[in-house]
């Protein structure tokens, strides 16, 4: 069985799966149940100064797919609404009882040095393994100049991170907001401030739906609504992109990353690790399916690693990064085209409609033996994948590499060649 243990910010974890700062980590009762289920660690729901904020009802919105599967999830919940001392006492006890599990404490206080100094000393006394600076939440607290209001200003990230490194000996992880144009800038700021690691992504500004009977947006609070933080499977591609941007950026490549954003199963987690994440944090999937999903996460990842001959997380960490590049470096002479397997085709015609009404008109129809036969017109196919994507039968269309007999040619090389001939 593959070894799922890992080390992150100098902290050992029995597996790379941590519960993200969220409702499932808001109290000892939940965290203990998560540890019993097998989670390697938790990031305790964000703590702030007393008096604790007041949360509203309702708090969650959802974006459904056609079969009512949850595509995206939205919340307007604030940081912990329990008194600070209760949280600190519970963290102290849980850490004593579960010394082999990781507890990171998420923090958010006003942008004042004294406020950070005061809470850091209290958190350090709990025995927690590290802290995560919540510079990501886009709703509620950001209107009070915290959360993403800080995360969108690199100078503030650097300043507060430096304060925290000054006032605590605990490892400091900075949680970044995706509500920014270039994710590399806040990552660089965290590094300049001395961060031991970063985590991303936090939630994305969103409105998930409008109730057309009441004309209120969801979640509705007495008929009114506001933007919330979007998470769940829909944000995974954004998270993967941002993680890879940081992991292959020369100035931030050395920063350890805890990956967050739409991780729902072991396959998602493996993708995050392959693109640079040292651990993964999960929230929405645990909220929707419960803590027991850790069984599938661990067994699925372990089985896959065994089949691939991978003995440890470290062996495939960042393995996909060398294959991640900018568009200008892609090979213009590479080609693959679609091939329709007639034995698996169900004649639904979706491939034809997609290709015909999109751009290339590369699929032909002919009647044969009372059946509609769809075939690819190879000299028109550009290998865009759209027919394969729209096909409901996963084994009906495959993409085949087309030998070009030409050397690799990037857009940059092509531009240089053209300039010589002009």
CSV table of C-alpha atoms in Angstrom, one decimal, residues 3-380:
chain,number,residue,atom,x,y,z
A,3,UNK,CA,2.6,5.7,1.8
A,4,UNK,CA,0.1,8.7,2.0
A,5,UNK,CA,2.0,10.5,4.8
A,6,UNK,CA,3.5,13.8,4.0
A,7,UNK,CA,5.3,16.8,5.6
A,8,UNK,CA,4.2,20.3,5.1
A,9,UNK,CA,5.7,23.5,6.7
A,10,UNK,CA,7.7,21.1,8.8
A,11,UNK,CA,4.5,19.5,10.1
A,12,UNK,CA,4.0,15.8,9.7
A,13,UNK,CA,0.6,14.5,8.5
A,14,UNK,CA,-0.7,11.0,8.3
A,15,UNK,CA,-2.2,11.8,4.9
A,16,UNK,CA,-2.5,14.9,2.7
A,17,UNK,CA,-6.2,15.4,3.3
A,18,UNK,CA,-7.2,18.3,5.6
A,19,UNK,CA,-10.6,19.8,6.2
A,20,UNK,CA,-10.5,23.5,5.2
A,21,UNK,CA,-11.5,26.3,7.5
A,22,UNK,CA,-15.3,26.1,7.3
A,23,UNK,CA,-18.4,25.1,9.2
A,24,UNK,CA,-17.2,21.4,9.5
A,25,UNK,CA,-14.2,22.7,11.6
A,26,UNK,CA,-16.0,25.1,13.8
A,27,UNK,CA,-16.0,23.1,17.0
A,28,UNK,CA,-14.3,20.2,18.8
A,29,UNK,CA,-17.3,17.9,18.3
A,30,UNK,CA,-16.8,18.1,14.5
A,31,UNK,CA,-13.1,18.0,14.5
A,32,UNK,CA,-12.9,14.9,16.8
A,33,UNK,CA,-15.4,13.1,14.5
A,34,UNK,CA,-13.3,14.0,11.5
A,35,UNK,CA,-10.1,12.7,13.1
A,36,UNK,CA,-11.9,9.5,14.1
A,37,UNK,CA,-13.0,9.1,10.4
A,38,UNK,CA,-9.3,9.4,9.3
A,39,UNK,CA,-8.6,13.0,8.2
A,40,UNK,CA,-5.0,14.0,8.5
A,41,UNK,CA,-5.7,17.5,9.7
A,42,UNK,CA,-8.0,20.4,9.9
A,43,UNK,CA,-7.8,24.1,9.6
A,44,UNK,CA,-10.0,25.3,12.4
A,45,UNK,CA,-12.7,27.7,11.3
A,46,UNK,CA,-11.5,31.3,11.3
A,47,UNK,CA,-11.2,32.9,14.7
A,48,UNK,CA,-11.5,36.6,15.3
A,49,UNK,CA,-11.7,39.1,18.2
A,50,UNK,CA,-14.6,39.2,20.7
A,51,UNK,CA,-17.4,40.0,20.4
A,52,UNK,CA,-17.9,37.4,17.8
A,53,UNK,CA,-19.8,38.4,14.7
A,54,UNK,CA,-23.5,37.5,14.2
A,55,UNK,CA,-24.4,35.2,11.4
A,56,UNK,CA,-27.6,35.5,9.3
A,57,UNK,CA,-30.2,33.0,8.2
A,58,UNK,CA,-30.1,31.6,5.6
A,59,UNK,CA,-26.5,31.3,4.5
A,60,UNK,CA,-26.1,28.9,1.6
A,61,UNK,CA,-27.0,29.0,-2.1
A,62,UNK,CA,-26.4,26.5,-4.8
A,63,UNK,CA,-25.9,26.1,-8.5
A,64,UNK,CA,-27.5,22.8,-9.6
A,65,UNK,CA,-26.8,20.8,-12.8
A,66,UNK,CA,-29.6,19.2,-14.8
A,67,UNK,CA,-29.8,16.1,-12.5
A,68,UNK,CA,-29.8,18.3,-9.3
A,69,UNK,CA,-26.1,17.5,-8.8
A,70,UNK,CA,-24.3,20.4,-7.0
A,71,UNK,CA,-22.1,22.2,-9.5
A,72,UNK,CA,-21.3,25.1,-7.3
A,73,UNK,CA,-22.0,26.2,-3.7
A,74,UNK,CA,-22.2,29.7,-2.3
A,75,UNK,CA,-22.2,30.9,1.3
A,76,UNK,CA,-22.5,34.2,3.1
A,77,UNK,CA,-21.4,32.8,6.5
A,78,UNK,CA,-18.9,34.8,8.5
A,79,UNK,CA,-16.0,33.7,10.7
A,80,UNK,CA,-16.6,31.8,13.9
A,81,UNK,CA,-19.6,33.2,15.8
A,82,UNK,CA,-18.5,31.5,19.1
A,83,UNK,CA,-16.5,33.3,21.8
A,84,UNK,CA,-12.8,33.2,21.2
A,85,UNK,CA,-11.9,31.5,24.5
A,86,UNK,CA,-14.3,28.6,23.9
A,87,UNK,CA,-12.5,27.9,20.6
A,88,UNK,CA,-9.1,28.2,22.2
A,89,UNK,CA,-10.0,25.8,25.0
A,90,UNK,CA,-11.3,23.3,22.6
A,91,UNK,CA,-8.3,23.5,20.3
A,92,UNK,CA,-6.0,22.9,23.3
A,93,UNK,CA,-7.9,19.8,24.4
A,94,UNK,CA,-8.3,18.3,20.9
A,95,UNK,CA,-4.6,18.8,20.2
A,96,UNK,CA,-3.7,17.0,23.4
A,97,UNK,CA,-6.0,14.1,22.6
A,98,UNK,CA,-4.9,13.8,18.9
A,99,UNK,CA,-1.2,14.6,18.8
A,100,UNK,CA,-0.7,12.9,15.5
A,101,UNK,CA,-3.3,15.0,13.7
A,102,UNK,CA,-2.6,18.5,12.3
A,103,UNK,CA,-4.5,21.5,13.6
A,104,UNK,CA,-4.0,24.8,11.8
A,105,UNK,CA,-5.8,27.8,13.2
A,106,UNK,CA,-7.3,30.2,10.7
A,107,UNK,CA,-7.3,33.8,11.9
A,108,UNK,CA,-8.8,37.1,10.8
A,109,UNK,CA,-8.6,40.3,12.9
A,110,UNK,CA,-8.5,44.0,12.0
A,111,UNK,CA,-5.5,45.3,10.1
A,112,UNK,CA,-3.7,46.5,13.3
A,113,UNK,CA,-0.4,45.2,14.6
A,114,UNK,CA,-1.7,45.0,18.2
A,115,UNK,CA,-4.7,43.0,17.2
A,116,UNK,CA,-2.5,40.4,15.5
A,117,UNK,CA,0.0,40.3,18.3
A,118,UNK,CA,-2.7,39.7,20.9
A,119,UNK,CA,-4.4,36.8,19.2
A,120,UNK,CA,-1.2,35.1,18.1
A,121,UNK,CA,0.0,34.7,21.7
A,122,UNK,CA,-3.3,33.1,22.6
A,123,UNK,CA,-3.4,30.7,19.7
A,124,UNK,CA,0.2,29.6,20.2
A,125,UNK,CA,-0.6,28.6,23.8
A,126,UNK,CA,-3.1,26.0,22.5
A,127,UNK,CA,-0.4,23.8,21.1
A,128,UNK,CA,-1.8,24.2,17.5
A,129,UNK,CA,0.6,23.3,14.7
A,130,UNK,CA,0.4,26.5,12.7
A,131,UNK,CA,-1.8,29.4,11.6
A,132,UNK,CA,-3.5,30.3,8.4
A,133,UNK,CA,-4.1,34.0,7.7
A,134,UNK,CA,-7.6,34.3,6.1
A,135,UNK,CA,-7.1,37.0,3.4
A,136,UNK,CA,-9.7,35.4,1.2
A,137,UNK,CA,-13.3,35.5,2.3
A,138,UNK,CA,-15.1,37.9,0.0
A,139,UNK,CA,-18.2,38.7,1.9
A,140,UNK,CA,-19.2,40.2,5.2
A,141,UNK,CA,-15.8,40.6,6.8
A,142,UNK,CA,-14.3,42.2,3.7
A,143,UNK,CA,-16.8,45.1,4.3
A,144,UNK,CA,-15.0,45.6,7.6
A,145,UNK,CA,-11.6,45.8,5.9
A,146,UNK,CA,-10.6,42.2,6.6
A,147,UNK,CA,-10.6,39.0,4.5
A,148,UNK,CA,-10.3,39.6,0.7
A,149,UNK,CA,-10.1,43.4,1.4
A,150,UNK,CA,-6.6,42.6,2.7
A,151,UNK,CA,-5.9,39.9,0.2
A,152,UNK,CA,-6.4,42.2,-2.8
A,153,UNK,CA,-3.7,44.5,-1.5
A,154,UNK,CA,-0.2,42.9,-1.7
A,155,UNK,CA,1.3,45.5,0.6
A,156,UNK,CA,-1.1,44.6,3.4
A,157,UNK,CA,-0.4,40.9,2.9
A,158,UNK,CA,3.3,41.5,3.2
A,159,UNK,CA,2.9,43.7,6.2
A,160,UNK,CA,0.6,41.4,8.2
A,161,UNK,CA,2.5,38.3,7.3
A,162,UNK,CA,5.7,40.0,8.7
A,163,UNK,CA,3.9,40.9,11.9
A,164,UNK,CA,2.8,37.3,12.4
A,165,UNK,CA,6.3,35.9,11.7
A,166,UNK,CA,7.5,38.4,14.3
A,167,UNK,CA,5.0,37.6,17.0
A,168,UNK,CA,4.7,33.8,16.7
A,169,UNK,CA,7.0,30.9,16.3
A,170,UNK,CA,4.3,28.8,14.6
A,171,UNK,CA,4.5,28.2,10.9
A,172,UNK,CA,2.5,30.9,9.0
A,173,UNK,CA,0.4,30.0,6.0
A,174,UNK,CA,-1.3,32.7,3.9
A,175,UNK,CA,-4.7,31.9,2.3
A,176,UNK,CA,-5.1,33.9,-0.9
A,177,UNK,CA,-8.2,35.3,-2.5
A,178,UNK,CA,-8.9,34.4,-6.2
A,179,UNK,CA,-10.8,37.7,-6.5
A,180,UNK,CA,-7.7,39.3,-8.1
A,181,UNK,CA,-6.3,39.6,-11.6
A,182,UNK,CA,-2.9,38.1,-11.1
A,183,UNK,CA,-2.6,35.5,-8.3
A,184,UNK,CA,1.2,35.7,-8.5
A,185,UNK,CA,1.3,39.2,-6.9
A,186,UNK,CA,-0.3,38.3,-3.6
A,187,UNK,CA,1.8,35.1,-3.5
A,188,UNK,CA,5.0,37.2,-4.0
A,189,UNK,CA,3.8,39.5,-1.2
A,190,UNK,CA,3.3,36.6,1.2
A,191,UNK,CA,6.8,35.3,0.4
A,192,UNK,CA,8.3,38.8,1.0
A,193,UNK,CA,6.5,38.9,4.4
A,194,UNK,CA,8.2,35.6,5.3
A,195,UNK,CA,5.3,33.2,4.9
A,196,UNK,CA,6.1,29.5,5.3
A,197,UNK,CA,3.4,28.5,2.8
A,198,UNK,CA,0.3,29.7,1.0
A,199,UNK,CA,-3.1,28.1,0.5
A,200,UNK,CA,-5.6,28.7,-2.3
A,201,UNK,CA,-8.1,29.3,-3.5
A,202,UNK,CA,-10.6,30.9,-1.2
A,203,UNK,CA,-14.1,31.4,-2.5
A,204,UNK,CA,-15.1,33.5,-5.5
A,205,UNK,CA,-17.6,36.4,-5.5
A,206,UNK,CA,-20.9,35.1,-6.7
A,207,UNK,CA,-24.6,35.2,-6.9
A,208,UNK,CA,-25.9,31.7,-7.5
A,209,UNK,CA,-29.6,32.3,-8.4
A,210,UNK,CA,-32.6,34.6,-8.4
A,211,UNK,CA,-36.0,33.5,-7.1
A,212,UNK,CA,-38.3,34.6,-9.9
A,213,UNK,CA,-41.4,34.5,-7.6
A,214,UNK,CA,-40.0,36.8,-5.0
A,215,UNK,CA,-37.3,38.5,-7.1
A,216,UNK,CA,-34.8,37.9,-4.3
A,217,UNK,CA,-31.4,36.4,-4.8
A,218,UNK,CA,-30.4,33.2,-3.0
A,219,UNK,CA,-29.6,32.8,-0.2
A,220,UNK,CA,-32.3,35.1,0.9
A,221,UNK,CA,-32.3,36.9,4.3
A,222,UNK,CA,-35.7,38.3,4.9
A,223,UNK,CA,-36.1,39.0,1.2
A,224,UNK,CA,-32.7,40.5,0.6
A,225,UNK,CA,-29.5,38.9,-0.5
A,226,UNK,CA,-25.9,39.7,-1.2
A,227,UNK,CA,-22.9,38.3,-3.0
A,228,UNK,CA,-21.3,35.2,-1.4
A,229,UNK,CA,-18.3,33.0,-1.7
A,230,UNK,CA,-18.5,30.4,-4.5
A,231,UNK,CA,-16.9,27.0,-4.1
A,232,UNK,CA,-17.5,23.4,-5.0
A,233,UNK,CA,-16.7,21.4,-8.2
A,234,UNK,CA,-17.2,24.5,-10.5
A,235,UNK,CA,-14.2,26.3,-9.1
A,236,UNK,CA,-11.7,23.4,-9.5
A,237,UNK,CA,-10.3,24.5,-12.9
A,238,UNK,CA,-9.7,28.1,-11.6
A,239,UNK,CA,-7.9,26.7,-8.5
A,240,UNK,CA,-5.7,24.4,-10.6
A,241,UNK,CA,-4.8,27.2,-12.9
A,242,UNK,CA,-3.8,29.6,-10.1
A,243,UNK,CA,-1.8,26.9,-8.2
A,244,UNK,CA,0.2,26.1,-11.4
A,245,UNK,CA,0.8,29.8,-12.0
A,246,UNK,CA,2.4,30.2,-8.6
A,247,UNK,CA,4.2,26.8,-8.6
A,248,UNK,CA,6.0,27.6,-12.0
A,249,UNK,CA,6.6,31.3,-11.3
A,250,UNK,CA,10.3,31.8,-10.8
A,251,UNK,CA,9.7,34.1,-7.8
A,252,UNK,CA,7.3,31.8,-5.9
A,253,UNK,CA,8.2,28.3,-7.1
A,254,UNK,CA,9.7,27.5,-3.7
A,255,UNK,CA,6.6,28.3,-1.7
A,256,UNK,CA,4.8,25.3,-0.3
A,257,UNK,CA,1.1,25.2,-1.4
A,258,UNK,CA,-1.9,23.8,0.3
A,259,UNK,CA,-4.4,23.3,-2.5
A,260,UNK,CA,-8.1,24.2,-2.1
A,261,UNK,CA,-11.0,24.5,-4.5
A,262,UNK,CA,-13.5,22.0,-5.7
A,263,UNK,CA,-11.7,18.8,-4.6
A,264,UNK,CA,-14.4,16.2,-4.5
A,265,UNK,CA,-12.5,12.9,-4.9
A,266,UNK,CA,-9.1,11.3,-4.9
A,267,UNK,CA,-8.6,12.0,-8.6
A,268,UNK,CA,-9.1,15.8,-8.0
A,269,UNK,CA,-6.6,15.6,-5.1
A,270,UNK,CA,-4.0,13.9,-7.2
A,271,UNK,CA,-4.3,16.6,-9.9
A,272,UNK,CA,-3.7,19.3,-7.3
A,273,UNK,CA,-0.7,17.5,-6.0
A,274,UNK,CA,0.7,16.9,-9.5
A,275,UNK,CA,0.5,20.6,-10.1
A,276,UNK,CA,2.2,21.7,-6.9
A,277,UNK,CA,0.1,21.2,-3.8
A,278,UNK,CA,1.8,19.6,-0.8
A,279,UNK,CA,-1.5,19.0,1.0
A,280,UNK,CA,-5.1,19.5,-0.1
A,281,UNK,CA,-7.9,21.1,1.9
A,282,UNK,CA,-11.5,20.0,1.4
A,283,UNK,CA,-14.8,21.7,2.5
A,284,UNK,CA,-17.8,21.5,0.1
A,285,UNK,CA,-17.5,17.7,-0.5
A,286,UNK,CA,-17.4,17.1,3.2
A,287,UNK,CA,-20.4,19.3,3.8
A,288,UNK,CA,-22.4,17.5,1.0
A,289,UNK,CA,-21.4,13.9,1.7
A,290,UNK,CA,-20.0,13.8,5.2
A,291,UNK,CA,-16.6,13.1,6.8
A,292,UNK,CA,-16.6,9.4,5.6
A,293,UNK,CA,-15.5,10.6,2.1
A,294,UNK,CA,-12.0,10.3,3.6
A,295,UNK,CA,-12.3,6.5,3.0
A,296,UNK,CA,-12.6,7.0,-0.7
A,297,UNK,CA,-10.0,9.7,-0.8
A,298,UNK,CA,-7.4,7.6,0.9
A,299,UNK,CA,-8.2,4.2,-0.7
A,300,UNK,CA,-8.6,5.8,-4.2
A,301,UNK,CA,-5.3,7.7,-4.0
A,302,UNK,CA,-3.5,4.7,-2.6
A,303,UNK,CA,-4.8,2.3,-5.2
A,304,UNK,CA,-3.9,4.6,-8.0
A,305,UNK,CA,-0.4,5.1,-6.6
A,306,UNK,CA,0.1,1.4,-6.3
A,307,UNK,CA,-1.0,0.8,-10.0
A,308,UNK,CA,1.4,3.5,-11.1
A,309,UNK,CA,4.2,2.2,-8.9
A,310,UNK,CA,4.3,5.4,-7.0
A,311,UNK,CA,5.4,4.8,-3.4
A,312,UNK,CA,4.9,8.2,-1.8
A,313,UNK,CA,3.2,11.6,-2.3
A,314,UNK,CA,6.6,13.1,-2.8
A,315,UNK,CA,7.2,11.0,-5.9
A,316,UNK,CA,4.5,12.6,-8.0
A,317,UNK,CA,4.4,16.0,-6.3
A,318,UNK,CA,4.7,18.7,-9.1
A,319,UNK,CA,5.0,15.9,-11.7
A,320,UNK,CA,2.7,17.8,-14.1
A,321,UNK,CA,4.4,21.1,-13.8
A,322,UNK,CA,7.1,20.5,-16.5
A,323,UNK,CA,4.2,20.0,-19.0
A,324,UNK,CA,2.5,23.2,-18.1
A,325,UNK,CA,3.6,26.1,-20.2
A,326,UNK,CA,2.5,29.3,-21.9
A,327,UNK,CA,0.5,29.2,-25.2
A,328,UNK,CA,3.4,30.7,-27.1
A,329,UNK,CA,5.5,27.5,-26.5
A,330,UNK,CA,3.0,25.0,-27.8
A,331,UNK,CA,3.8,22.9,-30.8
A,332,UNK,CA,2.1,24.4,-33.9
A,333,UNK,CA,3.0,21.2,-35.9
A,334,UNK,CA,1.2,18.8,-33.6
A,335,UNK,CA,-2.2,17.5,-34.8
A,336,UNK,CA,-4.7,15.0,-33.8
A,337,UNK,CA,-8.1,14.4,-35.3
A,338,UNK,CA,-11.4,12.7,-34.3
A,339,UNK,CA,-12.2,9.1,-35.1
A,340,UNK,CA,-15.8,7.8,-34.7
A,341,UNK,CA,-16.1,4.1,-33.7
A,342,UNK,CA,-19.2,3.0,-35.5
A,343,UNK,CA,-19.6,0.0,-33.2
A,344,UNK,CA,-20.1,2.3,-30.2
A,345,UNK,CA,-22.0,5.2,-31.9
A,346,UNK,CA,-25.6,5.5,-30.8
A,347,UNK,CA,-26.5,7.8,-33.7
A,348,UNK,CA,-27.7,10.7,-31.5
A,349,UNK,CA,-26.1,13.2,-33.9
A,350,UNK,CA,-24.8,15.5,-31.2
A,351,UNK,CA,-21.3,15.4,-32.7
A,352,UNK,CA,-22.6,16.4,-36.0
A,353,UNK,CA,-24.7,19.3,-34.6
A,354,UNK,CA,-21.8,20.6,-32.5
A,355,UNK,CA,-19.4,20.5,-35.4
A,356,UNK,CA,-21.8,21.7,-38.0
A,357,UNK,CA,-23.1,24.7,-36.0
A,358,UNK,CA,-19.8,25.7,-34.4
A,359,UNK,CA,-17.1,26.2,-37.0
A,360,UNK,CA,-15.5,23.4,-39.0
A,361,UNK,CA,-18.3,21.2,-40.6
A,362,UNK,CA,-16.0,18.2,-40.3
A,363,UNK,CA,-18.5,15.5,-39.7
A,364,UNK,CA,-20.6,13.9,-42.6
A,365,UNK,CA,-23.8,12.0,-42.4
A,366,UNK,CA,-24.9,9.2,-44.7
A,367,UNK,CA,-27.6,6.6,-44.5
A,368,UNK,CA,-26.4,3.0,-44.5
A,369,UNK,CA,-28.5,-0.1,-43.8
A,370,UNK,CA,-31.2,2.0,-42.3
A,371,UNK,CA,-28.8,3.7,-39.9
A,372,UNK,CA,-27.3,7.2,-39.9
A,373,UNK,CA,-23.6,6.9,-40.1
A,374,UNK,CA,-21.4,9.7,-38.9
A,375,UNK,CA,-17.9,10.0,-40.2
A,376,UNK,CA,-15.1,12.5,-39.8
A,377,UNK,CA,-13.9,14.5,-42.8
A,378,UNK,CA,-10.3,14.3,-41.9
A,379,UNK,CA,-9.0,17.2,-44.0
A,380,UNK,CA,-11.5,19.5,-42.3
